[in-house]
Short mmCIF file of N, CA and C in Angstrom, two decimals:
data_model
loop_
_atom_site.label_atom_id
_atom_site.label_comp_id
_atom_site.label_asym_id
_atom_site.label_seq_id
_atom_site.Cartn_x
_atom_site.Cartn_y
_atom_site.Cartn_z
N MET A 236 9.67 24.91 35.19
CA MET A 236 8.49 25.71 34.91
C MET A 236 8.04 25.43 33.49
N TYR A 237 6.76 25.13 33.34
CA TYR A 237 6.21 24.91 32.02
C TYR A 237 4.80 25.47 31.96
N ALA A 238 4.31 25.60 30.75
CA ALA A 238 2.95 26.10 30.54
C ALA A 238 2.35 25.38 29.34
N ILE A 239 1.04 25.35 29.30
CA ILE A 239 0.33 24.84 28.14
C ILE A 239 -0.33 26.05 27.49
N VAL A 240 0.03 26.28 26.22
CA VAL A 240 -0.39 27.49 25.51
C VAL A 240 -1.05 27.10 24.20
N GLU A 241 -1.99 27.93 23.76
CA GLU A 241 -2.64 27.72 22.47
C GLU A 241 -2.00 28.64 21.44
N ILE A 242 -1.43 28.03 20.40
CA ILE A 242 -0.78 28.77 19.32
C ILE A 242 -1.40 28.30 18.01
N ALA A 243 -2.01 29.22 17.29
CA ALA A 243 -2.61 28.95 15.98
C ALA A 243 -3.62 27.80 16.03
N GLY A 244 -4.41 27.75 17.10
CA GLY A 244 -5.46 26.75 17.21
C GLY A 244 -5.01 25.41 17.75
N LYS A 245 -3.74 25.24 18.08
CA LYS A 245 -3.23 23.99 18.63
C LYS A 245 -2.61 24.25 19.99
N GLN A 246 -2.63 23.24 20.85
CA GLN A 246 -2.09 23.39 22.20
C GLN A 246 -0.70 22.75 22.27
N PHE A 247 0.22 23.47 22.94
CA PHE A 247 1.60 23.01 23.08
C PHE A 247 2.04 23.15 24.53
N LYS A 248 2.82 22.18 24.99
CA LYS A 248 3.47 22.27 26.30
C LYS A 248 4.83 22.91 26.07
N VAL A 249 5.06 24.09 26.70
CA VAL A 249 6.29 24.83 26.44
C VAL A 249 7.02 25.11 27.74
N SER A 250 8.33 25.25 27.63
CA SER A 250 9.17 25.69 28.74
C SER A 250 10.21 26.65 28.16
N LYS A 251 10.94 27.30 29.03
CA LYS A 251 11.89 28.32 28.60
C LYS A 251 13.02 27.68 27.78
N ALA A 252 13.45 28.36 26.72
CA ALA A 252 14.53 27.96 25.82
C ALA A 252 14.21 26.71 25.01
N GLN A 253 12.94 26.40 24.82
CA GLN A 253 12.52 25.25 24.04
C GLN A 253 12.25 25.65 22.60
N TRP A 254 12.71 24.83 21.64
CA TRP A 254 12.40 25.04 20.22
C TRP A 254 11.11 24.33 19.92
N LEU A 255 10.32 24.93 19.03
CA LEU A 255 8.98 24.41 18.78
C LEU A 255 8.61 24.64 17.32
N TYR A 256 8.00 23.66 16.70
CA TYR A 256 7.46 23.80 15.35
C TYR A 256 5.96 24.00 15.46
N THR A 257 5.48 25.14 14.98
CA THR A 257 4.06 25.46 15.03
C THR A 257 3.52 25.54 13.61
N PRO A 258 2.21 25.54 13.44
CA PRO A 258 1.68 25.83 12.11
C PRO A 258 2.16 27.21 11.67
N LYS A 259 2.21 27.44 10.37
CA LYS A 259 2.82 28.67 9.85
C LYS A 259 2.17 29.92 10.43
N LEU A 260 3.01 30.81 10.95
CA LEU A 260 2.58 32.08 11.51
C LEU A 260 2.97 33.20 10.56
N GLN A 261 2.17 34.24 10.49
CA GLN A 261 2.43 35.36 9.59
C GLN A 261 3.31 36.39 10.29
N SER A 262 4.57 36.05 10.52
CA SER A 262 5.54 36.93 11.17
C SER A 262 6.87 36.82 10.43
N GLU A 263 7.64 37.88 10.52
CA GLU A 263 8.96 37.89 9.91
C GLU A 263 9.95 37.10 10.77
N VAL A 264 11.01 36.61 10.13
CA VAL A 264 12.06 35.90 10.86
C VAL A 264 12.77 36.91 11.77
N GLY A 265 12.93 36.55 13.04
CA GLY A 265 13.55 37.42 14.01
C GLY A 265 12.54 38.24 14.82
N ALA A 266 11.27 38.18 14.47
CA ALA A 266 10.25 38.96 15.18
C ALA A 266 9.96 38.32 16.53
N LEU A 267 9.60 39.16 17.49
CA LEU A 267 9.19 38.70 18.81
C LEU A 267 7.68 38.56 18.84
N LEU A 268 7.21 37.43 19.37
CA LEU A 268 5.79 37.17 19.47
C LEU A 268 5.40 37.03 20.93
N THR A 269 4.17 37.41 21.25
CA THR A 269 3.63 37.19 22.59
C THR A 269 2.35 36.39 22.46
N PHE A 270 2.23 35.37 23.28
CA PHE A 270 1.04 34.52 23.32
C PHE A 270 0.39 34.69 24.68
N ASP A 271 -0.89 35.03 24.68
CA ASP A 271 -1.59 35.25 25.95
C ASP A 271 -2.68 34.21 26.22
N LYS A 272 -2.84 33.25 25.33
CA LYS A 272 -3.83 32.19 25.54
C LYS A 272 -3.16 31.04 26.28
N VAL A 273 -2.89 31.25 27.56
CA VAL A 273 -2.23 30.25 28.40
C VAL A 273 -3.31 29.49 29.16
N LEU A 274 -3.31 28.18 29.05
CA LEU A 274 -4.33 27.35 29.66
C LEU A 274 -3.91 26.81 31.02
N LEU A 275 -2.62 26.55 31.22
CA LEU A 275 -2.13 25.96 32.46
C LEU A 275 -0.72 26.47 32.71
N LEU A 276 -0.39 26.68 33.97
CA LEU A 276 0.95 27.15 34.35
C LEU A 276 1.43 26.36 35.54
N ASP A 277 2.65 25.83 35.45
CA ASP A 277 3.30 25.11 36.55
C ASP A 277 4.57 25.86 36.87
N ASP A 278 4.67 26.43 38.09
CA ASP A 278 5.85 27.20 38.45
C ASP A 278 6.92 26.30 39.05
N GLU A 279 8.04 26.89 39.46
CA GLU A 279 9.17 26.12 39.98
C GLU A 279 8.82 25.37 41.27
N ALA A 280 7.89 25.92 42.06
CA ALA A 280 7.53 25.30 43.33
C ALA A 280 6.63 24.08 43.13
N GLY A 281 6.13 23.87 41.93
CA GLY A 281 5.27 22.73 41.66
C GLY A 281 3.80 23.05 41.79
N ALA A 282 3.46 24.32 41.99
CA ALA A 282 2.06 24.72 42.09
C ALA A 282 1.47 24.86 40.69
N VAL A 283 0.41 24.13 40.44
CA VAL A 283 -0.23 24.15 39.12
C VAL A 283 -1.42 25.09 39.17
N THR A 284 -1.45 26.05 38.23
CA THR A 284 -2.56 26.99 38.12
C THR A 284 -3.30 26.67 36.83
N LEU A 285 -4.59 26.40 36.95
CA LEU A 285 -5.40 26.02 35.82
C LEU A 285 -6.35 27.14 35.47
N GLY A 286 -6.41 27.53 34.21
CA GLY A 286 -7.28 28.60 33.77
C GLY A 286 -8.67 28.09 33.44
N THR A 287 -9.64 29.00 33.50
CA THR A 287 -11.02 28.64 33.17
C THR A 287 -11.59 29.61 32.17
N PRO A 288 -11.39 29.57 30.91
CA PRO A 288 -10.50 28.64 30.20
C PRO A 288 -9.07 29.15 30.08
N MET A 289 -8.85 30.49 30.21
CA MET A 289 -7.51 31.05 30.05
C MET A 289 -7.06 31.69 31.37
N LEU A 290 -5.74 31.79 31.53
CA LEU A 290 -5.17 32.48 32.69
C LEU A 290 -4.98 33.95 32.35
N ASN A 291 -5.35 34.83 33.27
CA ASN A 291 -5.18 36.27 33.08
C ASN A 291 -3.81 36.69 33.60
N GLY A 292 -3.13 37.56 32.86
CA GLY A 292 -1.86 38.10 33.30
C GLY A 292 -0.65 37.24 33.01
N VAL A 293 -0.82 36.12 32.35
CA VAL A 293 0.31 35.25 32.02
C VAL A 293 0.53 35.34 30.51
N THR A 294 1.75 35.67 30.11
CA THR A 294 2.08 35.75 28.69
C THR A 294 3.36 34.96 28.43
N ILE A 295 3.52 34.54 27.20
CA ILE A 295 4.70 33.81 26.78
C ILE A 295 5.30 34.55 25.60
N THR A 296 6.59 34.84 25.68
CA THR A 296 7.27 35.52 24.59
C THR A 296 8.12 34.51 23.83
N ALA A 297 8.13 34.67 22.51
CA ALA A 297 8.88 33.76 21.65
C ALA A 297 9.48 34.55 20.50
N LYS A 298 10.51 33.96 19.90
CA LYS A 298 11.18 34.58 18.77
C LYS A 298 11.09 33.63 17.57
N VAL A 299 10.76 34.18 16.41
CA VAL A 299 10.65 33.38 15.19
C VAL A 299 12.06 33.11 14.66
N LEU A 300 12.39 31.83 14.48
CA LEU A 300 13.70 31.45 13.97
C LEU A 300 13.69 31.22 12.46
N ALA A 301 12.67 30.54 11.95
CA ALA A 301 12.65 30.23 10.52
C ALA A 301 11.26 29.77 10.11
N HIS A 302 10.99 29.86 8.81
CA HIS A 302 9.80 29.29 8.21
C HIS A 302 10.27 28.11 7.36
N THR A 303 9.79 26.91 7.69
CA THR A 303 10.24 25.71 7.02
C THR A 303 9.05 24.90 6.53
N LYS A 304 9.37 23.79 5.88
CA LYS A 304 8.35 22.83 5.47
C LYS A 304 8.67 21.47 6.07
N ALA A 305 7.64 20.70 6.34
CA ALA A 305 7.81 19.37 6.90
C ALA A 305 8.26 18.41 5.80
N ASP A 306 8.52 17.18 6.17
CA ASP A 306 8.87 16.16 5.20
C ASP A 306 7.69 15.89 4.28
N LYS A 307 7.99 15.43 3.08
CA LYS A 307 6.94 15.18 2.10
C LYS A 307 6.14 13.94 2.47
N VAL A 308 4.83 14.06 2.36
CA VAL A 308 3.92 12.94 2.57
C VAL A 308 3.38 12.56 1.19
N ILE A 309 3.56 11.31 0.82
CA ILE A 309 3.11 10.83 -0.48
C ILE A 309 1.71 10.23 -0.32
N VAL A 310 0.79 10.66 -1.18
CA VAL A 310 -0.56 10.11 -1.22
C VAL A 310 -0.70 9.38 -2.55
N PHE A 311 -0.86 8.07 -2.49
CA PHE A 311 -0.96 7.26 -3.71
C PHE A 311 -2.30 6.55 -3.72
N LYS A 312 -3.06 6.74 -4.78
CA LYS A 312 -4.36 6.09 -4.93
C LYS A 312 -4.31 5.19 -6.16
N LYS A 313 -4.94 4.04 -6.04
CA LYS A 313 -4.96 3.10 -7.16
C LYS A 313 -6.23 2.27 -7.10
N LYS A 314 -6.83 2.05 -8.26
CA LYS A 314 -7.97 1.14 -8.36
C LYS A 314 -7.56 0.01 -9.30
N ARG A 315 -7.67 -1.20 -8.81
CA ARG A 315 -7.23 -2.36 -9.58
C ARG A 315 -8.06 -2.54 -10.86
N ARG A 316 -7.37 -2.99 -11.88
CA ARG A 316 -7.99 -3.36 -13.16
C ARG A 316 -8.73 -2.23 -13.85
N ASN A 317 -8.48 -0.97 -13.46
CA ASN A 317 -9.12 0.16 -14.12
C ASN A 317 -8.10 1.11 -14.74
N GLY A 318 -6.85 0.90 -14.50
CA GLY A 318 -5.83 1.78 -15.04
C GLY A 318 -5.79 3.13 -14.34
N TYR A 319 -6.30 3.19 -13.12
CA TYR A 319 -6.37 4.45 -12.38
C TYR A 319 -5.27 4.50 -11.33
N LYS A 320 -4.34 5.44 -11.49
CA LYS A 320 -3.28 5.67 -10.50
C LYS A 320 -3.08 7.17 -10.36
N VAL A 321 -3.00 7.65 -9.13
CA VAL A 321 -2.73 9.06 -8.86
C VAL A 321 -1.69 9.12 -7.75
N LYS A 322 -0.62 9.88 -7.98
CA LYS A 322 0.41 10.06 -6.97
C LYS A 322 0.56 11.55 -6.71
N ARG A 323 0.36 11.93 -5.46
CA ARG A 323 0.47 13.34 -5.06
C ARG A 323 1.33 13.44 -3.81
N GLY A 324 1.97 14.58 -3.66
CA GLY A 324 2.77 14.83 -2.48
C GLY A 324 2.32 16.10 -1.79
N HIS A 325 2.62 16.20 -0.50
CA HIS A 325 2.23 17.38 0.27
C HIS A 325 3.32 17.69 1.30
N ARG A 326 3.65 18.97 1.43
CA ARG A 326 4.60 19.42 2.46
C ARG A 326 3.93 20.53 3.26
N GLN A 327 3.72 20.28 4.54
CA GLN A 327 3.05 21.24 5.42
C GLN A 327 4.03 22.35 5.80
N ALA A 328 3.56 23.59 5.78
CA ALA A 328 4.39 24.75 6.16
C ALA A 328 4.40 24.90 7.68
N HIS A 329 5.59 25.09 8.24
CA HIS A 329 5.77 25.24 9.69
C HIS A 329 6.55 26.51 9.98
N THR A 330 6.45 26.98 11.21
CA THR A 330 7.28 28.05 11.72
C THR A 330 8.03 27.53 12.93
N ARG A 331 9.35 27.69 12.93
CA ARG A 331 10.16 27.26 14.07
C ARG A 331 10.37 28.45 14.99
N ILE A 332 9.99 28.30 16.25
CA ILE A 332 10.13 29.38 17.23
C ILE A 332 10.92 28.85 18.43
N VAL A 333 11.46 29.78 19.20
CA VAL A 333 12.10 29.44 20.47
C VAL A 333 11.39 30.25 21.55
N ILE A 334 11.05 29.57 22.64
CA ILE A 334 10.37 30.22 23.76
C ILE A 334 11.44 30.96 24.58
N GLU A 335 11.26 32.27 24.70
CA GLU A 335 12.26 33.06 25.42
C GLU A 335 11.93 33.23 26.88
N ASP A 336 10.65 33.44 27.20
CA ASP A 336 10.30 33.69 28.60
C ASP A 336 8.84 33.39 28.86
N ILE A 337 8.54 32.97 30.08
CA ILE A 337 7.17 32.80 30.54
C ILE A 337 6.97 33.84 31.64
N ILE A 338 6.14 34.85 31.36
CA ILE A 338 5.94 35.97 32.27
C ILE A 338 4.68 35.73 33.08
N ASN A 339 4.86 35.62 34.38
CA ASN A 339 3.74 35.33 35.27
C ASN A 339 3.19 36.59 35.88
#
């Protein structure tokens, strides 16, 4: 059983007991979250239900495990023969969640 859900403006394919890195969510560690923007649901029998655009009555519960940062991305700019060099780094903030249940 899996579902396609929209979390923080991005779409994810989720199943039960799956760990997932999402864009940073404003929730405490250990908090339970419910997502109701489910776009597609595939049950155990293989029947696919497609929402137009969302499915009514289907929710996904998840638990926040941690707030982390991604690996550093280095941005280096240089212009030849001008003495111009800029080196910057960026680390995107993520939230790690685990999908606990898909309620149909």
